[in-house]
CSV table of C-alpha atoms and ligand atoms in Angstrom, one decimal:
chain,number,residue,atom,x,y,z
A,1017,MET,CA,77.1,121.3,124.0
A,1018,GLN,CA,75.4,120.4,120.8
A,1019,LYS,CA,77.8,119.3,118.1
A,1020,GLN,CA,78.0,121.5,115.1
A,1021,GLN,CA,76.5,119.9,112.1
A,1022,LYS,CA,78.3,120.9,109.0
A,1023,THR,CA,76.6,121.2,105.6
A,1024,LEU,CA,78.5,119.5,102.9
A,1025,CYS,CA,79.9,121.4,99.9
A,1026,LEU,CA,79.4,120.4,96.3
A,1027,ILE,CA,82.0,120.6,93.5
A,1028,LEU,CA,80.5,120.8,90.0
A,1029,SER,CA,82.5,120.4,86.8
A,1030,ILE,CA,80.5,121.5,83.9
A,1031,ALA,CA,81.7,121.4,80.3
A,1032,CYS,CA,79.2,123.7,78.6
A,1033,ALA,CA,80.9,126.9,77.5
A,1034,GLY,CA,78.1,128.0,75.1
A,1035,CYS,CA,75.2,127.7,77.6
A,1036,GLN,CA,77.4,129.1,80.3
A,1037,SER,CA,78.1,132.4,78.6
A,1038,LEU,CA,74.4,132.8,77.9
A,1039,GLN,CA,73.7,132.2,81.6
A,1040,LEU,CA,76.4,134.6,82.6
A,1041,THR,CA,74.7,137.5,80.8
A,1042,LYS,CA,71.6,136.9,82.8
A,1043,GLN,CA,73.6,136.4,86.0
A,1044,SER,CA,75.5,139.7,85.8
A,1045,ALA,CA,72.1,141.6,86.0
A,1046,GLN,CA,71.4,139.9,89.3
A,1047,PHE,CA,74.7,141.0,90.9
A,1048,GLN,CA,74.8,144.8,90.8
A,1049,HIS,CA,77.9,145.1,92.9
A,1050,ARG,CA,81.3,144.0,91.8
A,1051,PHE,CA,84.9,144.5,92.8
A,1052,VAL,CA,88.3,142.8,92.3
A,1053,ARG,CA,90.6,141.9,95.1
A,1054,GLU,CA,93.8,140.3,93.7
A,1055,GLN,CA,92.8,136.9,92.2
A,1056,LEU,CA,89.2,137.2,93.5
A,1057,VAL,CA,86.3,138.8,91.7
A,1058,LEU,CA,83.5,139.5,94.1
A,1059,HIS,CA,79.9,139.8,92.7
A,1060,SER,CA,77.1,140.5,95.1
A,1061,ASP,CA,73.4,141.4,95.2
A,1062,PHE,CA,74.1,143.7,98.2
A,1063,PRO,CA,76.8,146.3,98.8
A,1064,LEU,CA,79.8,144.5,100.3
A,1065,PRO,CA,82.6,146.7,101.8
A,1066,GLU,CA,85.8,146.2,99.8
A,1067,GLN,CA,87.8,146.4,103.1
A,1068,HIS,CA,85.8,143.7,104.8
A,1069,ARG,CA,88.0,141.5,107.0
A,1070,LEU,CA,86.6,138.3,105.4
A,1071,VAL,CA,87.6,139.5,101.9
A,1072,GLU,CA,91.0,140.3,103.3
A,1073,GLU,CA,91.3,136.8,104.7
A,1074,LEU,CA,90.3,135.2,101.5
A,1075,ALA,CA,92.9,137.2,99.6
A,1076,LEU,CA,95.6,136.2,102.1
A,1077,GLN,CA,94.5,132.5,101.7
A,1078,ARG,CA,96.2,132.5,98.3
A,1079,GLU,CA,99.6,132.9,99.9
A,1080,ARG,CA,98.9,130.6,102.9
A,1081,LEU,CA,97.8,127.8,100.6
A,1082,SER,CA,100.7,128.3,98.2
A,1083,GLU,CA,103.3,128.3,101.1
A,1084,LYS,CA,101.8,125.3,102.9
A,1085,LEU,CA,101.5,123.2,99.8
A,1086,LEU,CA,104.5,124.5,97.9
A,1087,LEU,CA,102.3,125.4,94.9
A,1088,PRO,CA,103.2,128.4,92.8
A,1089,PRO,CA,100.4,131.0,93.0
A,1090,THR,CA,98.3,131.4,89.9
A,1091,ASP,CA,96.4,134.4,88.5
A,1092,GLU,CA,93.3,132.7,87.2
A,1093,PRO,CA,90.3,134.7,88.5
A,1094,ILE,CA,88.1,133.1,91.0
A,1095,HIS,CA,84.6,134.5,90.8
A,1096,ILE,CA,82.6,134.7,94.1
A,1097,TYR,CA,78.8,135.2,93.7
A,1098,LEU,CA,77.2,136.3,97.0
A,1099,PHE,CA,73.6,136.5,97.9
A,1100,ALA,CA,72.3,138.6,100.9
A,1101,GLU,CA,69.5,136.1,101.5
A,1102,GLY,CA,69.5,132.3,101.7
A,1103,ALA,CA,66.1,132.2,99.9
A,1104,SER,CA,67.4,133.9,96.8
A,1105,TYR,CA,70.5,131.8,96.8
A,1106,TYR,CA,68.5,128.5,96.9
A,1107,ASP,CA,66.1,129.9,94.2
A,1108,PHE,CA,69.1,130.6,92.0
A,1109,LEU,CA,70.6,127.2,92.5
A,1110,ASN,CA,67.3,125.5,91.6
A,1111,GLN,CA,67.2,127.5,88.3
A,1112,ARG,CA,70.8,127.4,87.4
A,1113,PHE,CA,71.8,123.9,88.5
A,1114,PRO,CA,68.5,121.9,88.5
A,1115,GLY,CA,68.8,118.4,89.7
A,1116,PHE,CA,71.9,118.9,91.8
A,1117,PRO,CA,71.8,118.7,95.6
A,1118,ALA,CA,71.2,122.1,97.2
A,1119,ARG,CA,74.2,122.8,99.4
A,1120,ARG,CA,75.0,125.8,101.6
A,1121,ALA,CA,77.8,126.8,99.2
A,1122,ILE,CA,79.1,125.4,96.0
A,1123,PHE,CA,82.1,125.5,93.8
A,1124,VAL,CA,81.7,125.3,90.0
A,1125,GLU,CA,84.4,124.7,87.4
A,1126,THR,CA,83.5,125.2,83.8
A,1127,ASP,CA,85.6,125.5,80.6
A,1128,ILE,CA,85.7,129.2,81.1
A,1129,GLU,CA,85.4,130.1,84.8
A,1130,LEU,CA,86.1,129.0,88.4
A,1131,SER,CA,83.2,130.2,90.6
A,1132,VAL,CA,81.9,130.0,94.1
A,1133,TYR,CA,78.2,130.6,95.1
A,1134,ALA,CA,77.2,131.3,98.7
A,1135,HIS,CA,74.9,133.4,100.8
A,1136,TRP,CA,75.7,135.7,103.6
A,1137,GLY,CA,74.5,133.5,106.5
A,1138,ASP,CA,76.0,132.5,109.8
A,1139,HIS,CA,78.5,130.2,108.2
A,1140,VAL,CA,79.7,132.4,105.4
A,1141,ALA,CA,83.3,132.7,106.6
A,1142,GLU,CA,83.8,129.0,106.9
A,1143,ASP,CA,81.9,128.4,103.6
A,1144,LEU,CA,83.9,130.9,101.7
A,1145,ARG,CA,87.3,129.8,103.1
A,1146,HIS,CA,86.3,126.3,102.0
A,1147,GLU,CA,85.0,127.1,98.5
A,1148,VAL,CA,87.8,129.6,97.7
A,1149,ALA,CA,90.4,127.0,98.7
A,1150,HIS,CA,88.8,124.8,95.9
A,1151,GLY,CA,89.3,127.8,93.6
A,1152,TYR,CA,93.0,128.3,94.4
A,1153,LEU,CA,93.6,124.5,94.2
A,1154,HIS,CA,91.7,124.0,90.8
A,1155,ALA,CA,93.6,127.0,89.4
A,1156,SER,CA,96.9,125.3,90.2
A,1157,VAL,CA,96.4,121.5,90.2
A,1158,PRO,CA,94.5,119.7,87.5
A,1159,ASN,CA,92.8,116.4,88.2
A,1160,LEU,CA,93.0,116.6,92.0
A,1161,PRO,CA,91.5,113.4,93.4
A,1162,LEU,CA,88.1,114.2,95.0
A,1163,TRP,CA,89.0,113.1,98.5
A,1164,LEU,CA,92.1,115.3,98.5
A,1165,ASP,CA,90.3,118.3,97.0
A,1166,GLU,CA,87.8,118.1,99.9
A,1167,GLY,CA,90.3,117.2,102.6
A,1168,LEU,CA,92.4,120.3,101.7
A,1169,ALA,CA,89.4,122.5,101.5
A,1170,GLU,CA,88.3,121.3,105.0
A,1171,TYR,CA,91.8,122.0,106.3
A,1172,PHE,CA,91.8,125.6,104.9
A,1173,GLU,CA,88.3,126.4,105.9
A,1174,VAL,CA,89.4,126.6,109.5
A,1175,GLY,CA,90.3,130.2,110.6
A,1176,ARG,CA,93.9,131.2,110.8
A,1177,GLY,CA,95.7,130.4,114.0
A,1178,LEU,CA,94.1,127.0,114.5
A,1179,ARG,CA,96.7,125.0,112.5
A,1180,GLY,CA,93.9,123.5,110.4
A,1181,VAL,CA,92.3,121.7,113.3
A,1182,ASN,CA,88.7,121.1,112.3
A,1183,GLN,CA,87.3,120.2,115.7
A,1184,PRO,CA,83.8,118.9,114.7
A,1185,HIS,CA,85.6,116.4,112.5
A,1186,VAL,CA,87.8,115.3,115.3
A,1187,GLU,CA,84.8,114.7,117.5
A,1188,LEU,CA,82.8,112.9,114.8
A,1189,LEU,CA,85.6,110.5,114.0
A,1190,ALA,CA,86.3,109.8,117.6
A,1191,ALA,CA,82.6,109.0,118.3
A,1192,GLN,CA,82.4,106.7,115.3
A,1193,ALA,CA,85.6,105.0,116.1
A,1194,ASN,CA,84.3,104.4,119.7
A,1195,LEU,CA,81.2,102.7,118.2
A,1196,ALA,CA,83.5,100.6,116.0
A,1197,ASN,CA,81.8,102.3,113.0
A,1198,TRP,CA,84.9,103.8,111.5
A,1199,LYS,CA,88.7,103.2,111.1
A,1200,PRO,CA,91.0,105.1,108.7
A,1201,ASP,CA,91.1,103.7,105.2
A,1202,LEU,CA,92.7,105.9,102.6
A,1203,LEU,CA,92.4,103.3,99.9
A,1204,ARG,CA,88.6,103.5,100.2
A,1205,LEU,CA,88.6,107.3,100.1
A,1206,GLU,CA,90.7,107.2,97.0
A,1207,GLN,CA,87.9,105.2,95.2
A,1208,LEU,CA,85.3,108.0,95.7
A,1209,THR,CA,84.4,109.8,92.5
A,1210,SER,CA,81.1,111.6,93.3
A,1211,ALA,CA,81.0,114.6,95.5
A,1212,ALA,CA,77.2,114.2,95.9
A,1213,GLU,CA,77.8,110.7,97.4
A,1214,MET,CA,80.4,111.8,100.0
A,1215,THR,CA,79.1,111.6,103.5
A,1216,GLN,CA,80.0,113.8,106.5
A,1217,GLN,CA,82.3,111.1,107.7
A,1218,ASP,CA,84.1,110.9,104.4
A,1219,TYR,CA,84.7,114.7,104.6
A,1220,ALA,CA,86.0,114.3,108.1
A,1221,GLU,CA,88.3,111.4,107.2
A,1222,ALA,CA,89.6,113.3,104.1
A,1223,TRP,CA,90.4,116.2,106.4
A,1224,ALA,CA,92.1,113.9,109.0
A,1225,TRP,CA,94.5,112.5,106.4
A,1226,VAL,CA,95.4,115.9,105.2
A,1227,HIS,CA,95.9,117.2,108.8
A,1228,TYR,CA,98.0,114.1,109.7
A,1229,LEU,CA,100.3,114.6,106.7
A,1230,LEU,CA,100.7,118.4,107.1
A,1231,GLU,CA,100.9,118.7,110.8
A,1232,SER,CA,102.3,115.5,112.4
A,1233,GLY,CA,105.9,116.2,111.6
A,1234,ASP,CA,108.6,113.8,110.4
A,1235,ASP,CA,108.8,115.2,106.9
A,1236,LYS,CA,105.4,113.7,106.0
A,1237,ALA,CA,104.2,117.0,104.5
A,1238,ASN,CA,106.7,116.3,101.7
A,1239,LEU,CA,104.8,113.2,100.7
A,1240,LEU,CA,101.7,115.3,100.1
A,1241,THR,CA,103.5,118.2,98.5
A,1242,ASP,CA,105.5,115.9,96.2
A,1243,TYR,CA,102.2,114.2,95.2
A,1244,LEU,CA,100.6,117.6,94.4
A,1245,ALA,CA,103.7,118.6,92.4
A,1246,ASP,CA,103.4,115.4,90.3
A,1247,LEU,CA,99.7,116.0,89.8
A,1248,ARG,CA,100.5,119.5,88.7
A,1249,GLN,CA,103.0,118.2,86.2
A,1250,GLY,CA,100.3,115.8,84.8
A,1251,VAL,CA,102.2,112.8,86.2
A,1252,ALA,CA,99.6,110.5,87.8
A,1253,GLY,CA,102.2,108.1,89.3
A,1254,GLU,CA,101.4,106.2,92.5
A,1255,THR,CA,98.4,107.1,94.7
A,1256,LEU,CA,99.1,108.8,98.0
A,1257,SER,CA,98.1,105.6,99.9
A,1258,ALA,CA,100.7,103.6,97.9
A,1259,ARG,CA,103.4,106.3,98.6
A,1260,LEU,CA,102.4,106.3,102.3
A,1261,LYS,CA,102.7,102.5,102.6
A,1262,LYS,CA,106.2,102.6,101.3
A,1263,ARG,CA,107.2,105.1,103.9
A,1264,LEU,CA,105.4,103.9,107.0
A,1265,ALA,CA,104.7,100.5,108.4
A,1266,GLY,CA,101.1,101.3,109.6
A,1267,PRO,CA,99.9,104.7,108.4
A,1268,GLU,CA,96.3,103.9,109.5
A,1269,LEU,CA,97.3,103.4,113.1
A,1270,ALA,CA,99.6,106.4,113.0
A,1271,MET,CA,96.8,108.6,111.7
A,1272,ALA,CA,94.3,107.3,114.3
A,1273,GLU,CA,96.9,108.1,117.0
A,1274,HIS,CA,97.4,111.6,115.6
A,1275,LEU,CA,93.6,112.2,115.8
A,1276,GLN,CA,93.6,111.0,119.4
A,1277,MET,CA,96.2,113.7,120.3
A,1278,LEU,CA,93.9,116.4,118.8
A,1279,ARG,CA,91.1,115.6,121.3
B,978,LIG,ZN1,84.2,121.2,99.1
């Protein structure tokens, strides 16, 4: 079976309120359809049924994320801009965000809005679960480290019922580990600052650390939720790798063993 190749996402943080509001006026003409579902504001260039099961799932993700990460839910709107066709989506990206890598879906945070852009293609469910997770996270936790932002989005992009297991990532990391091309290194991931430079393997490893912390038991989820609570309070404190080292003798080996069990 051919391995699924995932397209990376892109997080843009743009501090440009003036030009943004001008652009938004032009943008609203392009999306004739709009409805609000709880925290989500859906804009589309095609009629999207309000009762669509994907919309339902995205709305439920708010509670799922809040329960799993012990974060209080927020009310900041998350705008989702959907294109019926890939071609118009990529044209839009070229005009609106020139110079940025064209990704299958993107999350944009500006001074005034959290927004997601995507097109209604084969991967729309996974893409929207991923990007909307960024939306819920950014509405709640400021200054989330890049690796953790992506690791959590990769965890929540998996459909409900799979306990966050992102199988293509499990396979990729196992293959790279077998070739001696990879071993867990959270300290390295913590140094990453550019989403455009993150590789598929970085996304996979970020996911693997999140899954290990949330799903391997022994109270390790508290390490992650305490860290998120500190970030939320604006207390930088120790990095997650430093916290893990205090708690476990060999977190890298334990994470690799956790991955092995998921195969
Ligand atoms: Zn992402």
